[in-house]
CSV table of C-alpha atoms in Angstrom, one decimal:
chain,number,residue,atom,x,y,z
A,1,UNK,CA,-8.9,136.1,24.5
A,2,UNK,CA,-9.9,137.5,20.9
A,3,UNK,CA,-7.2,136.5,18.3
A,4,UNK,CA,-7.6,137.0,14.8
A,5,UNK,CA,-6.0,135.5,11.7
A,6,UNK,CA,-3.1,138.3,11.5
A,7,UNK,CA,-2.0,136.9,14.8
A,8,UNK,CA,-2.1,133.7,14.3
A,9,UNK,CA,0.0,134.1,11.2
A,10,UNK,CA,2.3,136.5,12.9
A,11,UNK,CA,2.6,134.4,16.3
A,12,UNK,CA,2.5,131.4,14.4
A,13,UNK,CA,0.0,129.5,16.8
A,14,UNK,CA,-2.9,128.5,15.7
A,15,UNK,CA,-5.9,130.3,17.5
A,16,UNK,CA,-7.3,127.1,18.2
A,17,UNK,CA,-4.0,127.3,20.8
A,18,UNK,CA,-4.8,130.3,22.2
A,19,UNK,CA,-8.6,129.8,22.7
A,20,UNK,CA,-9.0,129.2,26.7
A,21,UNK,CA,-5.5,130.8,27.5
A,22,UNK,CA,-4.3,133.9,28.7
A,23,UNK,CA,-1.4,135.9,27.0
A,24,UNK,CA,0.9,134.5,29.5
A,25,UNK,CA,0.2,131.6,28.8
A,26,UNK,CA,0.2,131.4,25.1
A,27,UNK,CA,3.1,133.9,24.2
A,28,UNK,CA,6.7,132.9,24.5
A,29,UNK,CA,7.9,136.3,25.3
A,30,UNK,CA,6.3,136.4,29.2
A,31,UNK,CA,7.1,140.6,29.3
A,32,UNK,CA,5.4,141.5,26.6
A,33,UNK,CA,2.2,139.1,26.9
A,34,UNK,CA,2.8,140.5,31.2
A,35,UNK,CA,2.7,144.2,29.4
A,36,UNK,CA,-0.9,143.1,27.6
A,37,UNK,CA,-2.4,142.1,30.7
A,38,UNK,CA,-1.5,144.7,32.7
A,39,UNK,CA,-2.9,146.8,30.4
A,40,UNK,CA,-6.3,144.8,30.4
A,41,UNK,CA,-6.5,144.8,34.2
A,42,UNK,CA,-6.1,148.9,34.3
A,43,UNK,CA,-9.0,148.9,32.1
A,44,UNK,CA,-11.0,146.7,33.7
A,45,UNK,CA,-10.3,148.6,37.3
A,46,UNK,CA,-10.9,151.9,35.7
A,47,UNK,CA,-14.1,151.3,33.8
A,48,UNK,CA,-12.6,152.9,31.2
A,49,UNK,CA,-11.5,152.6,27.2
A,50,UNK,CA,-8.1,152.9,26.8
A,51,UNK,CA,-5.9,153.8,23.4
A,52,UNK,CA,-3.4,151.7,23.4
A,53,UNK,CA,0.0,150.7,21.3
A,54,UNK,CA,1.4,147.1,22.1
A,55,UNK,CA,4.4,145.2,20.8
A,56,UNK,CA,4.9,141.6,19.6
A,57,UNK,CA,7.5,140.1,18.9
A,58,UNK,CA,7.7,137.4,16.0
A,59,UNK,CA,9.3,134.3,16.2
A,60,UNK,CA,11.8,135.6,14.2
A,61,UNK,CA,12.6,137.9,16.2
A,62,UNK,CA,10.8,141.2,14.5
A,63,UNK,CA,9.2,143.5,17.2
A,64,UNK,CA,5.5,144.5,15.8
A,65,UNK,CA,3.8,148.1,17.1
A,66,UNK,CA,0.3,147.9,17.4
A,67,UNK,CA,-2.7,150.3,18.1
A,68,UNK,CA,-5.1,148.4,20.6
A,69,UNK,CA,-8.2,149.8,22.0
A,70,UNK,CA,-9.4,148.4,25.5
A,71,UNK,CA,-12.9,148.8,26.9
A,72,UNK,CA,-14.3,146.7,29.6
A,73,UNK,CA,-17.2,144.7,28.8
């Protein structure tokens, strides 16, 4: 997992939380974090970059856009 510090401030979990865990595991809301790796898996069986815009929500309850771009490594 790469997390930066606008995450962590947005998620409000320390990345030192997140290190070692999957979205799943460290995101309250399960579809979105189920959405992200989904999307991580289709690159990774594909071979291919992807462009991609994902949502998070924020503990108070503002939904987030953002652009991500997948490769595999």
């Amino acid at each position: 997992l790469y997390a930066n510090r606008a995450l962590e401030q947005l998620s409000k979990i320390p990345i030192a939380d997140m290190l070692g865990r999957t979205d799943v595991e460290w995101n309250p809301n399960k579809e979105e974090a189920e959405a992200v790796s989904a999307a991580e898996c289709r690159v990774l069986e594909s071979g291919h970059g992807q462009d991609l815009e994902e949502v998070f929500t924020t503990p108070g309850g503002r939904t987030r856009s953002f652009r991500s771009l997948k490769s595999p490594l």
